[in-house]
GROMACS .gro file of C-alpha atoms in nm:
model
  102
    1UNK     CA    1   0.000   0.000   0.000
    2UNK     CA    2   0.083   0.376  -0.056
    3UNK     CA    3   0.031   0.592   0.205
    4UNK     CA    4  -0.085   0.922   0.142
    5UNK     CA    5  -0.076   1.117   0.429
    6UNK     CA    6  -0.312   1.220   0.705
    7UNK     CA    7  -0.307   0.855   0.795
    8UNK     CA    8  -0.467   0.735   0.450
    9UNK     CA    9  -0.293   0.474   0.211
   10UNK     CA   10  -0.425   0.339  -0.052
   11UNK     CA   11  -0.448  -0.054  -0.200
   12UNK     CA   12  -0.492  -0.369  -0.089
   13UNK     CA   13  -0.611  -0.424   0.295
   14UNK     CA   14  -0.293  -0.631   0.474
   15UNK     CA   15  -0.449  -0.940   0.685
   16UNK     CA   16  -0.223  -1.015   0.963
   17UNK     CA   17  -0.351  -1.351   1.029
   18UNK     CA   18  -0.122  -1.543   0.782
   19UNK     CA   19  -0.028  -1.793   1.058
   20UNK     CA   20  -0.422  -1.895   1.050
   21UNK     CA   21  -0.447  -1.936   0.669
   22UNK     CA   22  -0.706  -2.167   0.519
   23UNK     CA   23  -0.467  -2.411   0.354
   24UNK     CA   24  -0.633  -2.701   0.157
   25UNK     CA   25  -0.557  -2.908  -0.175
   26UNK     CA   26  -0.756  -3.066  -0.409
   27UNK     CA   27  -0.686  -3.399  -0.651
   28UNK     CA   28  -0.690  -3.516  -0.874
   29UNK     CA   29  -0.652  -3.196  -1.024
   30UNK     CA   30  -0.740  -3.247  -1.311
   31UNK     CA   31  -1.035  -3.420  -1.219
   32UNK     CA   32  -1.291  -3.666  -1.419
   33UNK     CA   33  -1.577  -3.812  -1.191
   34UNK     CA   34  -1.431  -3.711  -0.833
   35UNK     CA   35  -1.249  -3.472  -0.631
   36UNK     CA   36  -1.138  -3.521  -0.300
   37UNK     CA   37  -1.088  -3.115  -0.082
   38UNK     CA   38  -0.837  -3.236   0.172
   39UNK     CA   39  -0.777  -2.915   0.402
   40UNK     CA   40  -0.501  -2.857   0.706
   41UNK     CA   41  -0.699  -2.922   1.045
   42UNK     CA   42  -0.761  -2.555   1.109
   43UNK     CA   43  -1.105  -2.582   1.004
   44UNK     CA   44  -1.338  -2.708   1.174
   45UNK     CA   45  -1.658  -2.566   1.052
   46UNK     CA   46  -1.688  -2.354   0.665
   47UNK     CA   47  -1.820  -2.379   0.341
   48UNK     CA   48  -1.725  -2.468   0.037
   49UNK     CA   49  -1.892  -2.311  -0.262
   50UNK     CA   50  -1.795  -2.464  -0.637
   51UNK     CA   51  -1.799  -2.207  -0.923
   52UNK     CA   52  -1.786  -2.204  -1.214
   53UNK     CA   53  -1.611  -1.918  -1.469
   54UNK     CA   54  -1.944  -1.743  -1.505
   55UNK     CA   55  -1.996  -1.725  -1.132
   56UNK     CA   56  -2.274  -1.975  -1.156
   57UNK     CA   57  -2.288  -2.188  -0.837
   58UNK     CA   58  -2.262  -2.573  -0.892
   59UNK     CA   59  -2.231  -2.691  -0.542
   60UNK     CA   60  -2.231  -2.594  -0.203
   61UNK     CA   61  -2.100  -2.820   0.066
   62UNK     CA   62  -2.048  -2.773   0.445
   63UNK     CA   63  -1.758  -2.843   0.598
   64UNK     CA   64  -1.798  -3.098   0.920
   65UNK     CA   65  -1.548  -3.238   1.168
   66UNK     CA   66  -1.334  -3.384   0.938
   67UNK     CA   67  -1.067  -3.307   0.711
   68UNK     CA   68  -1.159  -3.400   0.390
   69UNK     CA   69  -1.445  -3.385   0.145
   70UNK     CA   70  -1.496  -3.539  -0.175
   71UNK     CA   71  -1.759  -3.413  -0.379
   72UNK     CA   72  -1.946  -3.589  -0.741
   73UNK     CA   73  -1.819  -3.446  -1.037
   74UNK     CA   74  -1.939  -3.625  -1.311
   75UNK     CA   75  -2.282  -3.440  -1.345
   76UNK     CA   76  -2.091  -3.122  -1.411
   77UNK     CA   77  -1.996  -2.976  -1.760
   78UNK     CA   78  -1.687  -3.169  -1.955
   79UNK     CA   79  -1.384  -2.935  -1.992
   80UNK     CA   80  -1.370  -2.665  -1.774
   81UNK     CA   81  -1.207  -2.496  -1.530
   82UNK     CA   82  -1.370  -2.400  -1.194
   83UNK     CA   83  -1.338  -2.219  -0.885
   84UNK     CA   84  -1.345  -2.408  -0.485
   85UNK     CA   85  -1.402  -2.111  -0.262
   86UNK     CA   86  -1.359  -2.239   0.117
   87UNK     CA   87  -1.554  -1.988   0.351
   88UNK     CA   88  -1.481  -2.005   0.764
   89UNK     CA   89  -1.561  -1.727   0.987
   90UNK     CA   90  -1.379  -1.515   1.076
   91UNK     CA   91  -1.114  -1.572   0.819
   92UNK     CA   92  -1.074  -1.444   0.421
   93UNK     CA   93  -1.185  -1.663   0.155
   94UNK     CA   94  -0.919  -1.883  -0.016
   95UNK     CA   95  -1.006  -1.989  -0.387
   96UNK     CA   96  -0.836  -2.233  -0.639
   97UNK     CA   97  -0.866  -2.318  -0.964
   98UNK     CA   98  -1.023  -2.727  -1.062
   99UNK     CA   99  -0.996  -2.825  -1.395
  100UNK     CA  100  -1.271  -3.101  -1.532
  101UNK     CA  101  -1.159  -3.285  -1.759
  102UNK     CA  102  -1.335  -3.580  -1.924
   0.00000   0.00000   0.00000
């Protein structure tokens, strides 16, 4: 950020909380019928939201004492690329990129 005096900067907001990062992975990656959301055992409650490009919702899964989920893929469009958005309160967002491939 750029400060510009009298106390105001401007760009991006700085989250201190780095240390409590939603970390998670998904695989396969590219995936075909399946895809396992395997996340670090932080969370313990969230959402997960599946997107695609257009910002058109294609699933919406909550996230229960565990640390993995693995979702259906097969009744979703053949070769694209979506977005897994994993909400938790109190904490940003943290998106990635799945690629279906069939």
């Amino acid at each position: 950020s750029v400060s510009l005096g009298s106390g105001l900067t401007m760009g991006a907001p700085t989250w201190n909380g780095l240390e409590e990062a939603i970390q998670f992975s998904l695989f396969p990656n590219p995936a075909r019928d399946k895809v396992t959301l395997a996340w670090n055992d932080q969370i313990t409650e969230g959402t997960v939201v599946v997107r695609n490009l257009m910002g058109q919702t294609l699933g919406s899964y909550l996230i229960a004492e565990s640390n993995q989920l693995t979702f259906n893929t097969a009744e979703w469009v053949d070769h694209q690329v979506l977005m897994v958005t994993v909400y938790q309160e109190g904490k940003p967002p943290l998106s990635k990129k799945l690629v279906i491939c069939r």
